[in-house]
């Protein structure tokens, strides 16, 4: 009867198909399991380590002392406005070339070691006390720290007046040597200061606090002027 045929067809449609038979391991036509590719890559070019020369290898360190450097330059937003901008903190050094005997000043920032001051200590440079401070000096020079020679105004500040005085004395000595070279004379031998003289005076906790307070007072004065 028609009803019985309809029920048989419905049952046939709902019957789940049987899963395919498993592929034998030795069946070449079967699906192969995934394998991890093992490939060794050999570089086409082998780079050797190259030592970078700073030209400091040919120089003798005459003086080294920690300081903070500033430069008088235009404001980032208002170009017509001039202001002191910090260039970095680190060791400021006088270096004398072993052959030419000329002396230059070089300063690198701490950690990054980026150059923030690099100039020949010309005899014509006038070093002066900065804003009446006994621990800061200011001068104009042709600086080459940014790979181009610019006439700039720089100021340096030390932790105390004793360190500042040692720096000025070495600055003047470097000028004497360079002047003798420019005049064709044999410069007097410049040797590194004695260990006690070259060693900066250690900052006490009280001096560190005083230095921080002076920095804050100077920033407040600058803000008032602005």
PDB file of C-alpha atoms in Angstrom:
ATOM      1  CA  UNK A   1       0.000   0.000   0.000  1.00  0.00           C
ATOM      2  CA  UNK A   2       1.164   3.641  -0.558  1.00  0.00           C
ATOM      3  CA  UNK A   3       1.363   4.430   3.193  1.00  0.00           C
ATOM      4  CA  UNK A   4       3.709   1.529   3.840  1.00  0.00           C
ATOM      5  CA  UNK A   5       6.001   2.573   0.952  1.00  0.00           C
ATOM      6  CA  UNK A   6       6.161   6.134   2.279  1.00  0.00           C
ATOM      7  CA  UNK A   7       7.204   4.920   5.758  1.00  0.00           C
ATOM      8  CA  UNK A   8       9.916   2.698   4.237  1.00  0.00           C
ATOM      9  CA  UNK A   9      11.311   5.610   2.199  1.00  0.00           C
ATOM     10  CA  UNK A  10      11.346   7.891   5.263  1.00  0.00           C
ATOM     11  CA  UNK A  11      13.241   5.280   7.252  1.00  0.00           C
ATOM     12  CA  UNK A  12      15.723   4.876   4.394  1.00  0.00           C
ATOM     13  CA  UNK A  13      16.366   8.644   4.282  1.00  0.00           C
ATOM     14  CA  UNK A  14      17.120   8.907   8.032  1.00  0.00           C
ATOM     15  CA  UNK A  15      19.526   5.998   8.100  1.00  0.00           C
ATOM     16  CA  UNK A  16      23.072   7.276   8.947  1.00  0.00           C
ATOM     17  CA  UNK A  17      25.733   6.354   6.429  1.00  0.00           C
ATOM     18  CA  UNK A  18      28.432   3.984   7.612  1.00  0.00           C
ATOM     19  CA  UNK A  19      31.877   5.519   8.169  1.00  0.00           C
ATOM     20  CA  UNK A  20      34.497   4.720   5.563  1.00  0.00           C
ATOM     21  CA  UNK A  21      36.799   1.851   6.250  1.00  0.00           C
ATOM     22  CA  UNK A  22      40.081   2.749   7.892  1.00  0.00           C
ATOM     23  CA  UNK A  23      42.969   3.184   5.545  1.00  0.00           C
ATOM     24  CA  UNK A  24      45.572   0.524   5.952  1.00  0.00           C
ATOM     25  CA  UNK A  25      49.028   1.651   6.971  1.00  0.00           C
ATOM     26  CA  UNK A  26      50.536   0.071   3.893  1.00  0.00           C
ATOM     27  CA  UNK A  27      48.122   1.724   1.477  1.00  0.00           C
ATOM     28  CA  UNK A  28      50.159   4.030  -0.761  1.00  0.00           C
ATOM     29  CA  UNK A  29      47.017   5.822  -1.904  1.00  0.00           C
ATOM     30  CA  UNK A  30      45.834   6.636   1.613  1.00  0.00           C
ATOM     31  CA  UNK A  31      46.055   9.991   3.422  1.00  0.00           C
ATOM     32  CA  UNK A  32      49.520  10.392   4.934  1.00  0.00           C
ATOM     33  CA  UNK A  33      49.768  11.799   8.471  1.00  0.00           C
ATOM     34  CA  UNK A  34      51.215  15.317   8.835  1.00  0.00           C
ATOM     35  CA  UNK A  35      54.971  15.438   9.262  1.00  0.00           C
ATOM     36  CA  UNK A  36      57.019  18.328  10.709  1.00  0.00           C
ATOM     37  CA  UNK A  37      59.409  19.736   8.131  1.00  0.00           C
ATOM     38  CA  UNK A  38      63.029  19.809   9.251  1.00  0.00           C
ATOM     39  CA  UNK A  39      64.911  22.393   7.198  1.00  0.00           C
ATOM     40  CA  UNK A  40      68.257  24.008   8.012  1.00  0.00           C
ATOM     41  CA  UNK A  41      68.756  27.541   6.676  1.00  0.00           C
ATOM     42  CA  UNK A  42      72.332  28.628   6.060  1.00  0.00           C
ATOM     43  CA  UNK A  43      72.929  32.442   5.841  1.00  0.00           C
ATOM     44  CA  UNK A  44      74.145  33.595   2.445  1.00  0.00           C
ATOM     45  CA  UNK A  45      76.361  36.300   3.977  1.00  0.00           C
ATOM     46  CA  UNK A  46      78.270  36.032   7.236  1.00  0.00           C
ATOM     47  CA  UNK A  47      78.753  39.398   8.933  1.00  0.00           C
ATOM     48  CA  UNK A  48      81.829  39.918  11.046  1.00  0.00           C
ATOM     49  CA  UNK A  49      81.886  42.142  14.120  1.00  0.00           C
ATOM     50  CA  UNK A  50      83.383  45.536  13.333  1.00  0.00           C
ATOM     51  CA  UNK A  51      84.869  47.692  16.072  1.00  0.00           C
ATOM     52  CA  UNK A  52      83.793  51.330  15.874  1.00  0.00           C
ATOM     53  CA  UNK A  53      86.530  53.913  16.364  1.00  0.00           C
ATOM     54  CA  UNK A  54      85.730  57.117  18.228  1.00  0.00           C
ATOM     55  CA  UNK A  55      89.169  58.746  17.637  1.00  0.00           C
ATOM     56  CA  UNK A  56      89.519  58.879  21.413  1.00  0.00           C
ATOM     57  CA  UNK A  57      91.992  56.023  21.086  1.00  0.00           C
ATOM     58  CA  UNK A  58      94.577  58.555  19.877  1.00  0.00           C
ATOM     59  CA  UNK A  59      94.045  60.918  22.806  1.00  0.00           C
ATOM     60  CA  UNK A  60      95.050  61.196  26.438  1.00  0.00           C
ATOM     61  CA  UNK A  61      92.478  62.082  29.080  1.00  0.00           C
ATOM     62  CA  UNK A  62      93.750  65.129  30.977  1.00  0.00           C
ATOM     63  CA  UNK A  63      90.672  65.761  33.068  1.00  0.00           C
ATOM     64  CA  UNK A  64      87.324  64.069  33.797  1.00  0.00           C
ATOM     65  CA  UNK A  65      84.513  65.220  36.044  1.00  0.00           C
ATOM     66  CA  UNK A  66      80.742  64.724  36.248  1.00  0.00           C
ATOM     67  CA  UNK A  67      78.658  67.776  35.331  1.00  0.00           C
ATOM     68  CA  UNK A  68      75.429  68.986  33.748  1.00  0.00           C
ATOM     69  CA  UNK A  69      75.509  70.847  30.424  1.00  0.00           C
ATOM     70  CA  UNK A  70      73.094  73.484  29.069  1.00  0.00           C
ATOM     71  CA  UNK A  71      72.787  75.316  25.737  1.00  0.00           C
ATOM     72  CA  UNK A  72      71.226  78.714  25.031  1.00  0.00           C
ATOM     73  CA  UNK A  73      68.842  78.193  22.117  1.00  0.00           C
ATOM     74  CA  UNK A  74      65.405  78.961  20.697  1.00  0.00           C
ATOM     75  CA  UNK A  75      62.259  77.575  22.243  1.00  0.00           C
ATOM     76  CA  UNK A  76      60.711  74.603  20.423  1.00  0.00           C
ATOM     77  CA  UNK A  77      57.383  76.426  19.932  1.00  0.00           C
ATOM     78  CA  UNK A  78      58.376  80.086  19.836  1.00  0.00           C
ATOM     79  CA  UNK A  79      61.570  80.430  17.794  1.00  0.00           C
ATOM     80  CA  UNK A  80      62.038  84.084  18.723  1.00  0.00           C
ATOM     81  CA  UNK A  81      62.229  83.153  22.421  1.00  0.00           C
ATOM     82  CA  UNK A  82      65.664  82.114  23.719  1.00  0.00           C
ATOM     83  CA  UNK A  83      66.101  79.889  26.771  1.00  0.00           C
ATOM     84  CA  UNK A  84      68.490  77.504  28.501  1.00  0.00           C
ATOM     85  CA  UNK A  85      67.936  73.890  27.516  1.00  0.00           C
ATOM     86  CA  UNK A  86      69.565  70.939  29.226  1.00  0.00           C
ATOM     87  CA  UNK A  87      71.914  69.009  26.941  1.00  0.00           C
ATOM     88  CA  UNK A  88      72.714  66.175  29.295  1.00  0.00           C
ATOM     89  CA  UNK A  89      74.504  64.926  32.384  1.00  0.00           C
ATOM     90  CA  UNK A  90      77.749  62.974  32.276  1.00  0.00           C
ATOM     91  CA  UNK A  91      81.543  63.144  32.421  1.00  0.00           C
ATOM     92  CA  UNK A  92      83.058  66.259  30.874  1.00  0.00           C
ATOM     93  CA  UNK A  93      86.627  65.603  29.682  1.00  0.00           C
ATOM     94  CA  UNK A  94      89.646  67.367  28.241  1.00  0.00           C
ATOM     95  CA  UNK A  95      91.403  65.180  25.659  1.00  0.00           C
ATOM     96  CA  UNK A  96      94.878  65.835  24.217  1.00  0.00           C
ATOM     97  CA  UNK A  97      95.906  64.302  20.897  1.00  0.00           C
ATOM     98  CA  UNK A  98      99.057  62.202  21.249  1.00  0.00           C
ATOM     99  CA  UNK A  99     100.632  63.538  18.035  1.00  0.00           C
ATOM    100  CA  UNK A 100      99.367  67.086  17.487  1.00  0.00           C
ATOM    101  CA  UNK A 101      99.096  67.827  21.246  1.00  0.00           C
ATOM    102  CA  UNK A 102      95.927  69.829  20.607  1.00  0.00           C
ATOM    103  CA  UNK A 103      93.311  69.752  23.357  1.00  0.00           C
ATOM    104  CA  UNK A 104      89.567  69.487  22.897  1.00  0.00           C
ATOM    105  CA  UNK A 105      86.594  69.239  25.251  1.00  0.00           C
ATOM    106  CA  UNK A 106      84.309  66.221  24.911  1.00  0.00           C
ATOM    107  CA  UNK A 107      81.211  65.333  26.876  1.00  0.00           C
ATOM    108  CA  UNK A 108      78.916  62.317  26.493  1.00  0.00           C
ATOM    109  CA  UNK A 109      75.539  61.728  28.093  1.00  0.00           C
ATOM    110  CA  UNK A 110      75.284  59.047  30.732  1.00  0.00           C
ATOM    111  CA  UNK A 111      73.868  55.663  29.647  1.00  0.00           C
ATOM    112  CA  UNK A 112      73.352  56.601  25.975  1.00  0.00           C
ATOM    113  CA  UNK A 113      76.950  57.875  25.559  1.00  0.00           C
ATOM    114  CA  UNK A 114      75.677  60.322  22.937  1.00  0.00           C
ATOM    115  CA  UNK A 115      77.953  63.326  22.413  1.00  0.00           C
ATOM    116  CA  UNK A 116      76.497  66.585  23.746  1.00  0.00           C
ATOM    117  CA  UNK A 117      79.628  68.774  23.536  1.00  0.00           C
ATOM    118  CA  UNK A 118      82.664  68.491  21.292  1.00  0.00           C
ATOM    119  CA  UNK A 119      84.889  71.458  20.486  1.00  0.00           C
ATOM    120  CA  UNK A 120      88.482  72.615  20.173  1.00  0.00           C
ATOM    121  CA  UNK A 121      89.422  74.699  23.205  1.00  0.00           C
ATOM    122  CA  UNK A 122      90.361  77.810  21.266  1.00  0.00           C
ATOM    123  CA  UNK A 123      92.452  80.457  23.041  1.00  0.00           C
ATOM    124  CA  UNK A 124      89.905  83.123  22.125  1.00  0.00           C
ATOM    125  CA  UNK A 125      87.095  81.526  24.144  1.00  0.00           C
ATOM    126  CA  UNK A 126      86.127  83.647  27.144  1.00  0.00           C
ATOM    127  CA  UNK A 127      84.938  81.543  30.060  1.00  0.00           C
ATOM    128  CA  UNK A 128      82.849  83.476  32.584  1.00  0.00           C
ATOM    129  CA  UNK A 129      80.925  82.897  35.767  1.00  0.00           C
ATOM    130  CA  UNK A 130      77.312  82.068  34.973  1.00  0.00           C
ATOM    131  CA  UNK A 131      74.623  84.182  36.660  1.00  0.00           C
ATOM    132  CA  UNK A 132      76.824  84.858  39.668  1.00  0.00           C
ATOM    133  CA  UNK A 133      77.048  81.152  40.556  1.00  0.00           C
ATOM    134  CA  UNK A 134      80.336  79.828  41.930  1.00  0.00           C
ATOM    135  CA  UNK A 135      79.685  76.355  40.501  1.00  0.00           C
ATOM    136  CA  UNK A 136      78.696  77.230  36.925  1.00  0.00           C
ATOM    137  CA  UNK A 137      80.564  78.618  33.895  1.00  0.00           C
ATOM    138  CA  UNK A 138      79.378  79.935  30.524  1.00  0.00           C
ATOM    139  CA  UNK A 139      81.176  80.480  27.189  1.00  0.00           C
ATOM    140  CA  UNK A 140      80.715  80.662  23.402  1.00  0.00           C
ATOM    141  CA  UNK A 141      82.417  78.195  21.057  1.00  0.00           C
ATOM    142  CA  UNK A 142      82.158  76.430  17.698  1.00  0.00           C
ATOM    143  CA  UNK A 143      80.610  73.143  18.772  1.00  0.00           C
ATOM    144  CA  UNK A 144      80.740  70.007  16.614  1.00  0.00           C
ATOM    145  CA  UNK A 145      78.576  67.670  18.712  1.00  0.00           C
ATOM    146  CA  UNK A 146      75.888  67.344  16.019  1.00  0.00           C
ATOM    147  CA  UNK A 147      78.276  66.725  13.095  1.00  0.00           C
ATOM    148  CA  UNK A 148      78.110  70.354  12.016  1.00  0.00           C
ATOM    149  CA  UNK A 149      79.962  73.362  13.349  1.00  0.00           C
ATOM    150  CA  UNK A 150      77.708  75.867  15.084  1.00  0.00           C
ATOM    151  CA  UNK A 151      78.543  78.912  17.146  1.00  0.00           C
ATOM    152  CA  UNK A 152      76.732  78.161  20.396  1.00  0.00           C
ATOM    153  CA  UNK A 153      76.543  79.381  23.968  1.00  0.00           C
ATOM    154  CA  UNK A 154      77.118  76.622  26.500  1.00  0.00           C
ATOM    155  CA  UNK A 155      76.949  76.534  30.278  1.00  0.00           C
ATOM    156  CA  UNK A 156      78.184  73.837  32.628  1.00  0.00           C
ATOM    157  CA  UNK A 157      77.209  73.291  36.246  1.00  0.00           C
ATOM    158  CA  UNK A 158      79.024  71.213  38.851  1.00  0.00           C
ATOM    159  CA  UNK A 159      77.997  69.772  42.192  1.00  0.00           C
ATOM    160  CA  UNK A 160      80.069  72.285  44.142  1.00  0.00           C
ATOM    161  CA  UNK A 161      82.369  75.277  43.741  1.00  0.00           C
ATOM    162  CA  UNK A 162      85.530  73.217  44.295  1.00  0.00           C
ATOM    163  CA  UNK A 163      84.849  71.024  41.262  1.00  0.00           C
ATOM    164  CA  UNK A 164      83.911  74.084  39.224  1.00  0.00           C
ATOM    165  CA  UNK A 165      87.217  75.758  40.042  1.00  0.00           C
ATOM    166  CA  UNK A 166      89.209  72.671  39.010  1.00  0.00           C
ATOM    167  CA  UNK A 167      87.387  72.669  35.682  1.00  0.00           C
ATOM    168  CA  UNK A 168      88.188  76.331  35.007  1.00  0.00           C
ATOM    169  CA  UNK A 169      91.869  75.815  35.784  1.00  0.00           C
ATOM    170  CA  UNK A 170      92.045  72.919  33.317  1.00  0.00           C
ATOM    171  CA  UNK A 171      90.133  74.950  30.719  1.00  0.00           C
ATOM    172  CA  UNK A 172      92.681  77.771  30.926  1.00  0.00           C
ATOM    173  CA  UNK A 173      95.600  75.319  30.789  1.00  0.00           C
ATOM    174  CA  UNK A 174      94.157  73.780  27.619  1.00  0.00           C
ATOM    175  CA  UNK A 175      93.895  77.230  26.037  1.00  0.00           C
ATOM    176  CA  UNK A 176      97.563  77.932  26.794  1.00  0.00           C
ATOM    177  CA  UNK A 177      98.626  74.697  25.097  1.00  0.00           C
ATOM    178  CA  UNK A 178      96.524  75.335  22.006  1.00  0.00           C
ATOM    179  CA  UNK A 179      97.727  78.931  21.765  1.00  0.00           C
ATOM    180  CA  UNK A 180     101.363  77.795  21.804  1.00  0.00           C
ATOM    181  CA  UNK A 181     100.612  75.336  18.997  1.00  0.00           C
ATOM    182  CA  UNK A 182      98.888  78.030  16.910  1.00  0.00           C
ATOM    183  CA  UNK A 183     101.884  80.329  17.339  1.00  0.00           C
ATOM    184  CA  UNK A 184     104.238  77.590  16.180  1.00  0.00           C
ATOM    185  CA  UNK A 185     105.836  77.123  19.560  1.00  0.00           C
ATOM    186  CA  UNK A 186     106.333  73.876  21.399  1.00  0.00           C
ATOM    187  CA  UNK A 187     103.583  73.667  23.993  1.00  0.00           C
ATOM    188  CA  UNK A 188     104.491  72.971  27.565  1.00  0.00           C
ATOM    189  CA  UNK A 189     103.886  69.385  28.535  1.00  0.00           C
ATOM    190  CA  UNK A 190     100.386  69.039  29.901  1.00  0.00           C
ATOM    191  CA  UNK A 191      99.927  66.094  32.179  1.00  0.00           C
ATOM    192  CA  UNK A 192      96.847  64.775  33.841  1.00  0.00           C
ATOM    193  CA  UNK A 193      96.182  66.354  37.251  1.00  0.00           C
ATOM    194  CA  UNK A 194      97.300  64.480  40.313  1.00  0.00           C
ATOM    195  CA  UNK A 195      94.869  61.850  41.471  1.00  0.00           C
ATOM    196  CA  UNK A 196      93.772  63.888  44.482  1.00  0.00           C
ATOM    197  CA  UNK A 197      93.278  67.026  42.390  1.00  0.00           C
ATOM    198  CA  UNK A 198      91.495  65.277  39.534  1.00  0.00           C
ATOM    199  CA  UNK A 199      89.148  63.360  41.770  1.00  0.00           C
ATOM    200  CA  UNK A 200      85.909  65.303  42.235  1.00  0.00           C
ATOM    201  CA  UNK A 201      84.780  66.091  45.715  1.00  0.00           C
ATOM    202  CA  UNK A 202      82.209  63.556  46.833  1.00  0.00           C
ATOM    203  CA  UNK A 203      78.723  64.929  47.316  1.00  0.00           C
ATOM    204  CA  UNK A 204      77.333  64.551  50.807  1.00  0.00           C
ATOM    205  CA  UNK A 205      73.642  63.952  51.365  1.00  0.00           C
ATOM    206  CA  UNK A 206      73.242  67.543  52.533  1.00  0.00           C
ATOM    207  CA  UNK A 207      74.988  68.914  49.407  1.00  0.00           C
ATOM    208  CA  UNK A 208      72.798  66.774  47.153  1.00  0.00           C
ATOM    209  CA  UNK A 209      69.682  68.193  48.788  1.00  0.00           C
ATOM    210  CA  UNK A 210      71.034  71.722  48.422  1.00  0.00           C
ATOM    211  CA  UNK A 211      71.765  71.118  44.745  1.00  0.00           C
ATOM    212  CA  UNK A 212      68.217  69.843  44.152  1.00  0.00           C
ATOM    213  CA  UNK A 213      66.813  72.878  45.954  1.00  0.00           C
ATOM    214  CA  UNK A 214      68.931  75.236  43.822  1.00  0.00           C
ATOM    215  CA  UNK A 215      67.684  73.514  40.676  1.00  0.00           C
ATOM    216  CA  UNK A 216      64.090  73.947  41.790  1.00  0.00           C
ATOM    217  CA  UNK A 217      64.645  77.628  42.652  1.00  0.00           C
ATOM    218  CA  UNK A 218      66.247  78.262  39.251  1.00  0.00           C
ATOM    219  CA  UNK A 219      63.325  76.610  37.442  1.00  0.00           C
ATOM    220  CA  UNK A 220      60.864  78.761  39.413  1.00  0.00           C
ATOM    221  CA  UNK A 221      62.803  81.907  38.452  1.00  0.00           C
ATOM    222  CA  UNK A 222      62.739  80.907  34.795  1.00  0.00           C
ATOM    223  CA  UNK A 223      58.975  80.290  34.959  1.00  0.00           C
ATOM    224  CA  UNK A 224      58.445  83.751  36.479  1.00  0.00           C
ATOM    225  CA  UNK A 225      60.423  85.355  33.642  1.00  0.00           C
ATOM    226  CA  UNK A 226      58.312  83.513  31.066  1.00  0.00           C
TER     227      UNK A 226
END
